[in-house]
PDB file of C-alpha atoms in Angstrom:
ATOM      1  CA  MET L   1      23.282 -70.862   1.647  1.00  0.00           C
ATOM      2  CA  LYS L   2      25.043 -68.327  -0.739  1.00  0.00           C
ATOM      3  CA  GLN L   3      25.828 -64.987   0.510  1.00  0.00           C
ATOM      4  CA  SER L   4      23.425 -63.370  -1.963  1.00  0.00           C
ATOM      5  CA  GLU L   5      20.579 -65.612  -0.888  1.00  0.00           C
ATOM      6  CA  GLU L   6      21.445 -64.794   2.782  1.00  0.00           C
ATOM      7  CA  ASN L   7      21.340 -61.046   1.986  1.00  0.00           C
ATOM      8  CA  ALA L   8      17.974 -61.356   0.286  1.00  0.00           C
ATOM      9  CA  TYR L   9      16.695 -63.337   3.253  1.00  0.00           C
ATOM     10  CA  ARG L  10      17.913 -60.675   5.704  1.00  0.00           C
ATOM     11  CA  GLU L  11      16.382 -57.856   3.714  1.00  0.00           C
ATOM     12  CA  TYR L  12      13.036 -59.644   3.457  1.00  0.00           C
ATOM     13  CA  VAL L  13      12.914 -60.508   7.146  1.00  0.00           C
ATOM     14  CA  THR L  14      13.962 -56.964   8.131  1.00  0.00           C
ATOM     15  CA  ALA L  15      11.188 -55.449   5.938  1.00  0.00           C
ATOM     16  CA  ARG L  16       8.417 -57.738   7.020  1.00  0.00           C
ATOM     17  CA  MET L  17       9.314 -58.338  10.752  1.00  0.00           C
ATOM     18  CA  GLU L  18       6.828 -55.777  12.153  1.00  0.00           C
ATOM     19  CA  VAL L  19       3.947 -57.145   9.938  1.00  0.00           C
ATOM     20  CA  MET L  20       4.738 -60.615  11.213  1.00  0.00           C
ATOM     21  CA  ARG L  21       4.918 -59.451  14.794  1.00  0.00           C
ATOM     22  CA  ARG L  22       1.603 -57.605  14.652  1.00  0.00           C
ATOM     23  CA  THR L  23      -0.041 -60.520  12.956  1.00  0.00           C
ATOM     24  CA  ALA L  24       1.207 -62.985  15.516  1.00  0.00           C
ATOM     25  CA  TYR L  25       0.105 -60.638  18.288  1.00  0.00           C
ATOM     26  CA  LEU L  26      -3.386 -60.581  16.954  1.00  0.00           C
ATOM     27  CA  LEU L  27      -3.432 -64.225  16.798  1.00  0.00           C
ATOM     28  CA  CYS L  28      -2.026 -65.117  20.338  1.00  0.00           C
ATOM     29  CA  ARG L  29      -2.642 -61.858  22.080  1.00  0.00           C
ATOM     30  CA  ASP L  30       0.729 -61.996  23.986  1.00  0.00           C
ATOM     31  CA  TRP L  31       3.805 -60.127  22.673  1.00  0.00           C
ATOM     32  CA  HIS L  32       6.233 -62.744  24.142  1.00  0.00           C
ATOM     33  CA  THR L  33       4.437 -65.515  22.437  1.00  0.00           C
ATOM     34  CA  ALA L  34       4.131 -63.532  19.340  1.00  0.00           C
ATOM     35  CA  ASP L  35       7.989 -63.094  19.189  1.00  0.00           C
ATOM     36  CA  ASP L  36       8.409 -66.782  19.763  1.00  0.00           C
ATOM     37  CA  LEU L  37       6.026 -67.447  16.837  1.00  0.00           C
ATOM     38  CA  VAL L  38       7.792 -65.078  14.570  1.00  0.00           C
ATOM     39  CA  SER L  39      11.186 -66.458  15.616  1.00  0.00           C
ATOM     40  CA  ILE L  40      10.043 -70.040  14.785  1.00  0.00           C
ATOM     41  CA  THR L  41       8.494 -68.846  11.493  1.00  0.00           C
ATOM     42  CA  ILE L  42      11.699 -67.071  10.379  1.00  0.00           C
ATOM     43  CA  GLY L  43      13.664 -70.105  11.176  1.00  0.00           C
ATOM     44  CA  LYS L  44      11.417 -72.315   8.936  1.00  0.00           C
ATOM     45  CA  LEU L  45      11.713 -69.636   6.332  1.00  0.00           C
ATOM     46  CA  TYR L  46      15.573 -69.678   6.581  1.00  0.00           C
ATOM     47  CA  ARG L  47      15.660 -73.492   6.270  1.00  0.00           C
ATOM     48  CA  HIS L  48      13.478 -73.248   3.037  1.00  0.00           C
ATOM     49  CA  TRP L  49      14.762 -69.948   1.585  1.00  0.00           C
ATOM     50  CA  SER L  50      16.532 -71.492  -1.328  1.00  0.00           C
ATOM     51  CA  ARG L  51      13.335 -73.133  -2.484  1.00  0.00           C
ATOM     52  CA  VAL L  52      10.838 -70.147  -1.670  1.00  0.00           C
ATOM     53  CA  GLY L  53      13.077 -67.186  -1.773  1.00  0.00           C
ATOM     54  CA  GLY L  54      12.229 -66.219  -5.270  1.00  0.00           C
ATOM     55  CA  ALA L  55       8.496 -67.083  -5.118  1.00  0.00           C
ATOM     56  CA  GLN L  56       5.913 -64.469  -5.997  1.00  0.00           C
ATOM     57  CA  SER L  57       3.808 -65.433  -3.105  1.00  0.00           C
ATOM     58  CA  LEU L  58       6.479 -65.276  -0.337  1.00  0.00           C
ATOM     59  CA  ASP L  59       4.304 -63.226   1.889  1.00  0.00           C
ATOM     60  CA  ALA L  60       1.515 -65.911   1.643  1.00  0.00           C
ATOM     61  CA  TYR L  61       4.033 -68.532   2.427  1.00  0.00           C
ATOM     62  CA  VAL L  62       5.213 -66.766   5.602  1.00  0.00           C
ATOM     63  CA  ARG L  63       1.643 -66.012   6.633  1.00  0.00           C
ATOM     64  CA  LYS L  64       0.779 -69.659   6.378  1.00  0.00           C
ATOM     65  CA  ALA L  65       3.765 -70.654   8.197  1.00  0.00           C
ATOM     66  CA  LEU L  66       3.085 -68.238  11.018  1.00  0.00           C
ATOM     67  CA  LEU L  67      -0.460 -69.298  11.210  1.00  0.00           C
ATOM     68  CA  ARG L  68       0.376 -73.041  11.334  1.00  0.00           C
ATOM     69  CA  THR L  69       3.076 -72.403  13.920  1.00  0.00           C
ATOM     70  CA  TRP L  70       0.445 -70.570  16.079  1.00  0.00           C
ATOM     71  CA  LEU L  71      -2.159 -73.439  15.548  1.00  0.00           C
ATOM     72  CA  ASP L  72       0.578 -75.935  16.613  1.00  0.00           C
ATOM     73  CA  GLU L  73       1.160 -74.050  19.706  1.00  0.00           C
ATOM     74  CA  LYS L  74      -2.569 -73.824  20.519  1.00  0.00           C
ATOM     75  CA  ARG L  75      -2.814 -77.588  20.191  1.00  0.00           C
ATOM     76  CA  ARG L  76      -0.323 -78.223  22.929  1.00  0.00           C
ATOM     77  CA  PRO L  77      -1.876 -79.412  26.196  1.00  0.00           C
ATOM     78  CA  TRP L  78      -0.565 -76.464  28.404  1.00  0.00           C
ATOM     79  CA  HIS L  79      -2.540 -74.068  26.279  1.00  0.00           C
ATOM     80  CA  ARG L  80      -5.969 -75.791  26.982  1.00  0.00           C
ATOM     81  CA  ARG L  81      -7.565 -73.881  29.775  1.00  0.00           C
ATOM     82  CA  GLU L  82     -11.178 -73.994  30.818  1.00  0.00           C
ATOM     83  CA  GLN L  83     -12.696 -71.326  32.877  1.00  0.00           C
ATOM     84  CA  LEU L  84     -15.355 -72.416  35.249  1.00  0.00           C
ATOM     85  CA  VAL L  85     -18.279 -70.167  36.035  1.00  0.00           C
ATOM     86  CA  GLU L  86     -21.127 -70.683  38.575  1.00  0.00           C
ATOM     87  CA  GLU L  87     -23.955 -69.682  36.188  1.00  0.00           C
ATOM     88  CA  LEU L  88     -24.198 -69.781  32.476  1.00  0.00           C
ATOM     89  CA  PRO L  89     -24.341 -66.442  30.830  1.00  0.00           C
ATOM     90  CA  GLU L  90     -27.628 -65.083  29.346  1.00  0.00           C
ATOM     91  CA  LEU L  91     -27.985 -64.923  25.614  1.00  0.00           C
ATOM     92  CA  PRO L  92     -27.349 -61.261  24.519  1.00  0.00           C
ATOM     93  CA  SER L  93     -30.360 -59.440  23.081  1.00  0.00           C
ATOM     94  CA  PRO L  94     -29.949 -57.795  19.603  1.00  0.00           C
ATOM     95  CA  THR L  95     -29.180 -54.286  20.051  1.00  0.00           C
ATOM     96  CA  GLU L  96     -27.289 -51.438  18.356  1.00  0.00           C
ATOM     97  CA  PHE L  97     -23.450 -51.971  18.460  1.00  0.00           C
ATOM     98  CA  ALA L  98     -21.311 -49.353  19.744  1.00  0.00           C
ATOM     99  CA  VAL L  99     -17.678 -48.671  18.703  1.00  0.00           C
ATOM    100  CA  VAL L 100     -15.238 -50.522  20.971  1.00  0.00           C
ATOM    101  CA  SER L 101     -11.768 -49.447  21.982  1.00  0.00           C
ATOM    102  CA  ARG L 102      -8.728 -51.236  20.643  1.00  0.00           C
ATOM    103  CA  ALA L 103      -8.126 -52.814  24.005  1.00  0.00           C
ATOM    104  CA  GLN L 104     -11.708 -54.139  23.949  1.00  0.00           C
ATOM    105  CA  LEU L 105     -11.327 -55.581  20.508  1.00  0.00           C
ATOM    106  CA  LEU L 106      -8.235 -57.338  21.423  1.00  0.00           C
ATOM    107  CA  ASP L 107      -9.968 -58.851  24.381  1.00  0.00           C
ATOM    108  CA  LEU L 108     -12.941 -59.818  22.188  1.00  0.00           C
ATOM    109  CA  LEU L 109     -10.544 -61.447  19.614  1.00  0.00           C
ATOM    110  CA  ASP L 110      -8.897 -63.321  22.498  1.00  0.00           C
ATOM    111  CA  GLY L 111     -12.158 -64.940  23.176  1.00  0.00           C
ATOM    112  CA  LEU L 112     -12.590 -66.606  19.763  1.00  0.00           C
ATOM    113  CA  PRO L 113     -11.563 -70.097  19.068  1.00  0.00           C
ATOM    114  CA  PRO L 114      -8.085 -70.223  17.093  1.00  0.00           C
ATOM    115  CA  ARG L 115      -9.447 -71.052  13.619  1.00  0.00           C
ATOM    116  CA  ARG L 116     -12.250 -68.421  13.958  1.00  0.00           C
ATOM    117  CA  ARG L 117      -9.794 -65.873  15.116  1.00  0.00           C
ATOM    118  CA  ALA L 118      -7.449 -66.793  12.322  1.00  0.00           C
ATOM    119  CA  ALA L 119     -10.180 -66.364   9.734  1.00  0.00           C
ATOM    120  CA  VAL L 120     -11.217 -62.977  11.113  1.00  0.00           C
ATOM    121  CA  VAL L 121      -7.613 -61.708  11.385  1.00  0.00           C
ATOM    122  CA  LEU L 122      -6.652 -62.933   7.843  1.00  0.00           C
ATOM    123  CA  ARG L 123      -9.856 -61.620   6.245  1.00  0.00           C
ATOM    124  CA  LEU L 124     -10.465 -58.411   8.059  1.00  0.00           C
ATOM    125  CA  TYR L 125      -6.957 -57.289   9.325  1.00  0.00           C
ATOM    126  CA  LEU L 126      -4.809 -58.532   6.557  1.00  0.00           C
ATOM    127  CA  ASP L 127      -7.541 -57.902   3.966  1.00  0.00           C
ATOM    128  CA  LEU L 128      -6.976 -61.305   2.244  1.00  0.00           C
ATOM    129  CA  SER L 129      -9.571 -62.776  -0.112  1.00  0.00           C
ATOM    130  CA  VAL L 130     -11.675 -65.672   0.832  1.00  0.00           C
ATOM    131  CA  GLU L 131      -9.608 -67.854  -1.537  1.00  0.00           C
ATOM    132  CA  GLU L 132      -6.355 -66.815  -0.108  1.00  0.00           C
ATOM    133  CA  THR L 133      -7.550 -67.358   3.582  1.00  0.00           C
ATOM    134  CA  ALA L 134      -8.903 -70.810   2.550  1.00  0.00           C
ATOM    135  CA  GLU L 135      -5.490 -71.697   1.092  1.00  0.00           C
ATOM    136  CA  ILE L 136      -3.586 -70.526   4.230  1.00  0.00           C
ATOM    137  CA  LEU L 137      -5.995 -72.228   6.569  1.00  0.00           C
ATOM    138  CA  GLY L 138      -6.114 -75.429   4.457  1.00  0.00           C
ATOM    139  CA  CYS L 139      -9.796 -75.538   4.250  1.00  0.00           C
ATOM    140  CA  SER L 140     -12.748 -74.811   1.826  1.00  0.00           C
ATOM    141  CA  VAL L 141     -13.964 -71.360   0.771  1.00  0.00           C
ATOM    142  CA  GLY L 142     -17.282 -72.096   2.523  1.00  0.00           C
ATOM    143  CA  THR L 143     -15.483 -72.906   5.839  1.00  0.00           C
ATOM    144  CA  VAL L 144     -13.737 -69.575   5.662  1.00  0.00           C
ATOM    145  CA  LYS L 145     -16.994 -67.768   5.125  1.00  0.00           C
ATOM    146  CA  SER L 146     -18.823 -69.533   8.015  1.00  0.00           C
ATOM    147  CA  GLN L 147     -15.847 -69.219  10.256  1.00  0.00           C
ATOM    148  CA  THR L 148     -15.541 -65.513   9.522  1.00  0.00           C
ATOM    149  CA  ALA L 149     -19.410 -64.830   9.871  1.00  0.00           C
ATOM    150  CA  ARG L 150     -19.499 -66.778  13.080  1.00  0.00           C
ATOM    151  CA  GLY L 151     -16.459 -65.118  14.423  1.00  0.00           C
ATOM    152  CA  LEU L 152     -18.007 -61.668  13.609  1.00  0.00           C
ATOM    153  CA  ASP L 153     -21.262 -62.732  15.163  1.00  0.00           C
ATOM    154  CA  THR L 154     -19.467 -63.692  18.303  1.00  0.00           C
ATOM    155  CA  LEU L 155     -17.520 -60.366  18.389  1.00  0.00           C
ATOM    156  CA  ARG L 156     -20.740 -58.415  17.954  1.00  0.00           C
ATOM    157  CA  ALA L 157     -22.572 -60.288  20.623  1.00  0.00           C
ATOM    158  CA  ARG L 158     -19.749 -60.093  23.227  1.00  0.00           C
ATOM    159  CA  ALA L 159     -19.288 -56.415  22.392  1.00  0.00           C
ATOM    160  CA  ALA L 160     -23.016 -55.701  22.973  1.00  0.00           C
ATOM    161  CA  GLU L 161     -22.692 -57.879  26.183  1.00  0.00           C
ATOM    162  CA  ALA L 162     -19.850 -55.693  27.391  1.00  0.00           C
ATOM    163  CA  ASP L 163     -21.840 -52.497  27.018  1.00  0.00           C
TER     164      ASP L 163
END
């Protein structure tokens, strides 16, 4: 890599590091794992910088790489955990929803399946359009809409259940 390209790479990574870290944290809910995800992502970015460094949609490329890195990590066997309970929970009744704290919201996000969580984070936290989210997730626009809607329904139900 040329010195000018490396300088541009360093400037970009320095400027976007916190956004990448926060996005990774929202996905995985663990700062250590988030740092690992960001590290892997910026390594991928470095390898492909000569090809993508001048692209207009560099942020989209990095988000997609970060998301795919996280999804790859979630697919690994040591991340599959089941929680056994003695009784099945009752279905929540529709009620008014109260405002939840940031910690509660993070706990609620943690309970969503990976692709739903990704759809909710990309659409509502990063404020991406349905089309941009579909491109990053590699799915249809309809899938993004349904995953986001189901994710929000789950968050609402669990928030009401917690009250």
